[in-house]
Amino acid sequence: MRMDFKYLKEYLGWLYYQYLLITGIYVLEPWEKSIFNSVLFSSMAMVIYASYAFVPVHVRLALKFFSGICGEQPERTMALIN
Amino acid sequence: MTESSANKPANGQVCHRVKNGVKPGRNGFIKNHHHYHHQQPMYCYPEDKVQHTACNGSSSLGLYSRPFIESFEETPMLVAVLTYMGYGILTIFGYLRDFLRDWKIERCHIAREREEQRDFVPLYQDFENFYTRNLYMRIRDSWNRPICSVPGAKVDLVERVSPDYNWTFDYTGKVVEGVINMGSYNYLGFAENTGYCADASAEVTMKYGVGVASTRQEMGNLDRHEEMEELVAKFLGVESAMAFGMGFATNSMNIPALTGKGCLILSDELNHASLVLGARLSGSTIRVFKHNNMQSLEKMLRDAIVHGQPRTHRPWKKILILVEGIYSMEGSIVRLPEVIALKKRYRAYLYLDEAHSIGALGPGGRGVVDYFGLDPRDVDVMMGTFTKSFGAAGGYIGGRKELMEYLRSHSHSAVYAASMSPPVVEQIIASMKCIMGEDGTTLGRDRVQQLAENTLYFRRRLTEMGFIIYGNNDSPVVPMMLYMPAKIGAFGREMLKRNIGVVVVGFPATPIIESRARFCISAAHTKDMLDTALSVISEVGDLLQVKYSRQKRLPSLD
């Protein structure tokens, strides 16, 4: 169990190092790193929260709209043609 | 061995990948705006996805005595995108820091305009300055490391720390000992402070002193200089040769003596700054052909002969082709047999800069001409330096006797420069005699062979590990691609932590996304050192995730 925890910690450390290298913030000073991280993580948190709060409502509305188009339209048009 | 699109055999269909990301016209102005209708490149292996593989006709059939394998693997798309993103992020933070400096929130450590110069033309506003200030300074500790021993196979570094993120450095007084040196151009390992060459130089210092403070044409001409020039001519296999105290000036001051107004210079796009400077100073028209691309060169030669000079359409007085033996940033070797064939066909002159290849290539260490088994008299101007393989300083020019006599009286660096220091001259004589075997031993030849073996071994192992390696299989300059800006700094630091000194190369010297680490193999490296270096490179490569290559290779058994 303890070994697993240590392994996980090492893996997270490696992942953070890769994140530093790929974004290029490896070369920045600590205060710049924290600015970048806080901007990135806060915007990501906002995106996640927004998708949690608003996406289900939109999906339900969209479903209703499309079922309105696809589900009932054919019969009425048929009636009109007749 | 699998036959990949980037690995091309020279006999038969020769393919050449045009480097992407490098604009033609990088060195020098193309003054005459002809539109070259580039022929549609024929793709050698249509089933492959590498798009930039153009063939060099069948004119090269049978010109090469040995396989000419050169590879430039394409940048993976994802890596390119992430690299640009990284530069984007760093640029944003650069602007933030510039803003803080401008509003005096942060102290500016670097040179800037004074208060009273506020309304003048800005001096530090262009991209290069921005880059230096905001990107280079952050990883500056990977460059210009002070050393305190002879830069042989191992080197001692002066330890330094920076209290303010590389704006200033403090010396701790400690020495980092025994760092394996993968960065010096010490191809044959003549950078030594003991042994035959060092003893000879010391002896000459006692006899002649360190310099004569005069030019060759006045009182500075010593018997050692004459002896060296004769030896250089013999070594190169040319009629006559002359030496200069500075390699860079050899190029930049002699090209203006050779060509002038009404002449055309055809220059490879990746030529060294000294060749570019020389070409610009000469006042000739400069046209730039794609790196090592014979189709591009032939097109330009043909065009120059058909159209002549712009507007007047008079024929060009001279056409000079400028090429290098080994290109120091790409590790590629010039396609000399094809260049010579073209030069003969179109009656042009050839200027060959062997700065890196002299001593390092060919069975006898006589450079790229020896490597291809060609006649040195086919190259009109043979230029090279003593700085690299010979462990000395200065440069030489070799060629026909009339040419040398002309240059002796017309070249600026021959007329005005102080003569070479006698100990340096002696180092050249001793090391050159050693390579030629005139000292009665096979030490020099052994070194040349050792270098060739080391190069093949090192390149093969790196390729097997999955790194992207540029250049020719036989070139002792081994560029390894890093791409991302943060990885330049990280690679240099992590390697030094593990006691290996490497050179990392970034933007002004390479295209912006093609940052790389460059290893220079030396004959002084033992197999143990190379194995240590390789295992460390592999470890750091895994840590930084720079094993980008997507080509499948079968590891060979050894």
Short mmCIF file of N, CA, C and O in Angstrom, two decimals, chain A residues 7-66:
data_model
loop_
_atom_site.label_atom_id
_atom_site.label_comp_id
_atom_site.label_asym_id
_atom_site.label_seq_id
_atom_site.Cartn_x
_atom_site.Cartn_y
_atom_site.Cartn_z
N TYR A 7 4.78 5.19 -5.45
CA TYR A 7 4.81 5.08 -6.90
C TYR A 7 3.93 6.15 -7.53
O TYR A 7 4.32 6.84 -8.48
N LEU A 8 2.74 6.31 -6.94
CA LEU A 8 1.79 7.30 -7.45
C LEU A 8 2.38 8.71 -7.33
O LEU A 8 2.29 9.52 -8.26
N LYS A 9 3.03 8.95 -6.19
CA LYS A 9 3.62 10.27 -5.97
C LYS A 9 4.71 10.55 -7.01
O LYS A 9 4.78 11.63 -7.58
N GLU A 10 5.53 9.54 -7.25
CA GLU A 10 6.59 9.69 -8.25
C GLU A 10 6.00 9.93 -9.63
O GLU A 10 6.47 10.79 -10.38
N TYR A 11 4.94 9.18 -9.91
CA TYR A 11 4.32 9.32 -11.22
C TYR A 11 3.74 10.71 -11.40
O TYR A 11 3.89 11.35 -12.45
N LEU A 12 3.10 11.23 -10.32
CA LEU A 12 2.53 12.59 -10.41
C LEU A 12 3.64 13.62 -10.58
O LEU A 12 3.49 14.58 -11.34
N GLY A 13 4.75 13.40 -9.88
CA GLY A 13 5.89 14.30 -10.02
C GLY A 13 6.40 14.31 -11.46
O GLY A 13 6.65 15.37 -12.03
N TRP A 14 6.49 13.14 -12.05
CA TRP A 14 6.96 13.01 -13.45
C TRP A 14 5.98 13.71 -14.39
O TRP A 14 6.38 14.43 -15.31
N LEU A 15 4.69 13.52 -14.10
CA LEU A 15 3.66 14.14 -14.95
C LEU A 15 3.75 15.66 -14.88
O LEU A 15 3.66 16.35 -15.90
N TYR A 16 3.96 16.18 -13.66
CA TYR A 16 4.08 17.64 -13.50
C TYR A 16 5.32 18.15 -14.24
O TYR A 16 5.27 19.20 -14.88
N TYR A 17 6.40 17.37 -14.21
CA TYR A 17 7.63 17.75 -14.90
C TYR A 17 7.38 17.81 -16.41
O TYR A 17 7.81 18.76 -17.08
N GLN A 18 6.67 16.83 -16.93
CA GLN A 18 6.34 16.84 -18.36
C GLN A 18 5.48 18.05 -18.72
O GLN A 18 5.68 18.68 -19.76
N TYR A 19 4.54 18.36 -17.81
CA TYR A 19 3.68 19.53 -18.03
C TYR A 19 4.53 20.80 -18.08
O TYR A 19 4.35 21.65 -18.95
N LEU A 20 5.50 20.90 -17.16
CA LEU A 20 6.40 22.06 -17.15
C LEU A 20 7.16 22.16 -18.46
O LEU A 20 7.28 23.25 -19.04
N LEU A 21 7.67 21.04 -18.95
CA LEU A 21 8.50 21.06 -20.15
C LEU A 21 7.69 21.39 -21.39
O LEU A 21 8.11 22.18 -22.22
N ILE A 22 6.52 20.78 -21.51
CA ILE A 22 5.76 20.95 -22.74
C ILE A 22 5.18 22.35 -22.84
O ILE A 22 5.22 22.98 -23.89
N THR A 23 4.70 22.88 -21.72
CA THR A 23 4.16 24.25 -21.79
C THR A 23 5.28 25.28 -21.83
O THR A 23 5.05 26.42 -22.18
N GLY A 24 6.49 24.87 -21.46
CA GLY A 24 7.59 25.82 -21.48
C GLY A 24 7.75 26.60 -20.20
O GLY A 24 8.68 27.40 -20.07
N ILE A 25 6.87 26.38 -19.23
CA ILE A 25 6.98 27.18 -18.01
C ILE A 25 8.08 26.67 -17.09
O ILE A 25 8.35 27.24 -16.04
N TYR A 26 8.77 25.60 -17.52
CA TYR A 26 9.96 25.12 -16.80
C TYR A 26 10.97 26.24 -16.62
O TYR A 26 11.64 26.30 -15.60
N VAL A 27 11.09 27.12 -17.61
CA VAL A 27 12.13 28.14 -17.57
C VAL A 27 11.68 29.40 -16.81
O VAL A 27 12.48 30.29 -16.60
N LEU A 28 10.42 29.46 -16.43
CA LEU A 28 9.94 30.69 -15.80
C LEU A 28 10.31 30.74 -14.31
O LEU A 28 10.66 29.73 -13.72
N GLU A 29 10.19 31.93 -13.74
CA GLU A 29 10.46 32.09 -12.31
C GLU A 29 9.22 31.62 -11.53
O GLU A 29 8.12 31.61 -12.08
N PRO A 30 9.39 31.25 -10.26
CA PRO A 30 8.27 30.65 -9.52
C PRO A 30 6.99 31.48 -9.53
O PRO A 30 5.90 30.93 -9.70
N TRP A 31 7.12 32.80 -9.39
CA TRP A 31 5.89 33.60 -9.35
C TRP A 31 5.18 33.58 -10.70
O TRP A 31 3.95 33.58 -10.76
N GLU A 32 5.97 33.50 -11.78
CA GLU A 32 5.34 33.41 -13.11
C GLU A 32 4.66 32.06 -13.29
O GLU A 32 3.58 31.97 -13.86
N LYS A 33 5.33 31.02 -12.76
CA LYS A 33 4.74 29.68 -12.81
C LYS A 33 3.39 29.69 -12.11
O LYS A 33 2.41 29.13 -12.61
N SER A 34 3.36 30.31 -10.92
CA SER A 34 2.09 30.27 -10.17
C SER A 34 1.02 31.08 -10.88
O SER A 34 -0.15 30.69 -10.86
N ILE A 35 1.41 32.19 -11.54
CA ILE A 35 0.41 32.93 -12.32
C ILE A 35 -0.15 32.05 -13.42
O ILE A 35 -1.36 31.92 -13.58
N PHE A 36 0.76 31.40 -14.16
CA PHE A 36 0.31 30.56 -15.28
C PHE A 36 -0.59 29.45 -14.78
O PHE A 36 -1.68 29.22 -15.30
N ASN A 37 -0.14 28.77 -13.70
CA ASN A 37 -0.92 27.66 -13.18
C ASN A 37 -2.28 28.13 -12.69
O ASN A 37 -3.30 27.49 -12.97
N SER A 38 -2.30 29.25 -11.96
CA SER A 38 -3.60 29.67 -11.41
C SER A 38 -4.54 30.10 -12.54
O SER A 38 -5.73 29.78 -12.50
N VAL A 39 -4.00 30.78 -13.56
CA VAL A 39 -4.87 31.18 -14.68
C VAL A 39 -5.40 29.93 -15.39
O VAL A 39 -6.60 29.79 -15.63
N LEU A 40 -4.49 28.99 -15.66
CA LEU A 40 -4.91 27.79 -16.38
C LEU A 40 -5.91 26.98 -15.58
O LEU A 40 -6.97 26.59 -16.09
N PHE A 41 -5.60 26.76 -14.28
CA PHE A 41 -6.47 25.89 -13.50
C PHE A 41 -7.81 26.56 -13.19
O PHE A 41 -8.85 25.91 -13.18
N SER A 42 -7.79 27.89 -12.95
CA SER A 42 -9.07 28.53 -12.69
C SER A 42 -9.94 28.52 -13.94
O SER A 42 -11.15 28.27 -13.86
N SER A 43 -9.31 28.75 -15.12
CA SER A 43 -10.15 28.72 -16.32
C SER A 43 -10.66 27.30 -16.61
O SER A 43 -11.81 27.12 -17.00
N MET A 44 -9.81 26.31 -16.31
CA MET A 44 -10.27 24.94 -16.50
C MET A 44 -11.39 24.61 -15.53
O MET A 44 -12.38 23.95 -15.89
N ALA A 45 -11.25 25.07 -14.27
CA ALA A 45 -12.29 24.82 -13.28
C ALA A 45 -13.60 25.46 -13.71
O ALA A 45 -14.68 24.87 -13.59
N MET A 46 -13.48 26.65 -14.27
CA MET A 46 -14.70 27.34 -14.73
C MET A 46 -15.36 26.58 -15.87
O MET A 46 -16.58 26.44 -15.91
N VAL A 47 -14.52 26.11 -16.78
CA VAL A 47 -15.06 25.34 -17.91
C VAL A 47 -15.77 24.09 -17.40
O VAL A 47 -16.90 23.77 -17.81
N ILE A 48 -15.14 23.41 -16.44
CA ILE A 48 -15.73 22.17 -15.92
C ILE A 48 -17.04 22.48 -15.19
O ILE A 48 -18.07 21.82 -15.39
N TYR A 49 -16.99 23.54 -14.36
CA TYR A 49 -18.21 23.89 -13.63
C TYR A 49 -19.33 24.26 -14.61
O TYR A 49 -20.47 23.83 -14.47
N ALA A 50 -18.94 25.06 -15.61
CA ALA A 50 -19.96 25.51 -16.57
C ALA A 50 -20.56 24.31 -17.30
O ALA A 50 -21.78 24.24 -17.51
N SER A 51 -19.69 23.37 -17.65
CA SER A 51 -20.25 22.21 -18.37
C SER A 51 -21.14 21.37 -17.45
O SER A 51 -22.15 20.83 -17.89
N TYR A 52 -20.80 21.35 -16.14
CA TYR A 52 -21.64 20.60 -15.21
C TYR A 52 -22.98 21.30 -15.02
O TYR A 52 -24.04 20.67 -14.98
N ALA A 53 -22.93 22.64 -14.93
CA ALA A 53 -24.15 23.37 -14.57
C ALA A 53 -25.08 23.56 -15.76
O ALA A 53 -26.30 23.49 -15.60
N PHE A 54 -24.51 23.81 -16.93
CA PHE A 54 -25.38 24.21 -18.05
C PHE A 54 -25.59 23.16 -19.13
O PHE A 54 -26.61 23.18 -19.80
N VAL A 55 -24.64 22.27 -19.29
CA VAL A 55 -24.75 21.31 -20.40
C VAL A 55 -26.00 20.42 -20.28
O VAL A 55 -26.74 20.28 -21.26
N PRO A 56 -26.32 19.85 -19.09
CA PRO A 56 -27.51 19.00 -19.02
C PRO A 56 -28.79 19.71 -19.45
O PRO A 56 -29.61 19.16 -20.19
N VAL A 57 -28.93 20.98 -19.04
CA VAL A 57 -30.11 21.74 -19.42
C VAL A 57 -30.19 21.90 -20.93
O VAL A 57 -31.23 21.66 -21.56
N HIS A 58 -29.03 22.26 -21.51
CA HIS A 58 -29.00 22.46 -22.96
C HIS A 58 -29.30 21.17 -23.70
O HIS A 58 -30.00 21.17 -24.71
N VAL A 59 -28.74 20.08 -23.20
CA VAL A 59 -28.96 18.80 -23.86
C VAL A 59 -30.44 18.45 -23.84
O VAL A 59 -31.02 18.02 -24.84
N ARG A 60 -31.07 18.70 -22.68
CA ARG A 60 -32.50 18.37 -22.57
C ARG A 60 -33.31 19.22 -23.55
O ARG A 60 -34.17 18.73 -24.28
N LEU A 61 -32.99 20.51 -23.59
CA LEU A 61 -33.69 21.41 -24.52
C LEU A 61 -33.49 20.97 -25.96
O LEU A 61 -34.43 20.96 -26.76
N ALA A 62 -32.24 20.60 -26.27
CA ALA A 62 -31.93 20.21 -27.64
C ALA A 62 -32.69 18.95 -28.02
O ALA A 62 -33.25 18.85 -29.13
N LEU A 63 -32.72 18.00 -27.08
CA LEU A 63 -33.45 16.76 -27.34
C LEU A 63 -34.92 17.04 -27.64
O LEU A 63 -35.50 16.51 -28.58
N LYS A 64 -35.48 17.93 -26.82
CA LYS A 64 -36.89 18.28 -26.98
C LYS A 64 -37.12 18.88 -28.36
O LYS A 64 -38.05 18.51 -29.08
N PHE A 65 -36.21 19.80 -28.73
CA PHE A 65 -36.33 20.49 -30.02
C PHE A 65 -36.28 19.51 -31.18
O PHE A 65 -37.12 19.53 -32.08
N PHE A 66 -35.22 18.62 -31.10
CA PHE A 66 -35.05 17.69 -32.23
C PHE A 66 -36.16 16.65 -32.29
O PHE A 66 -36.58 16.25 -33.36
#
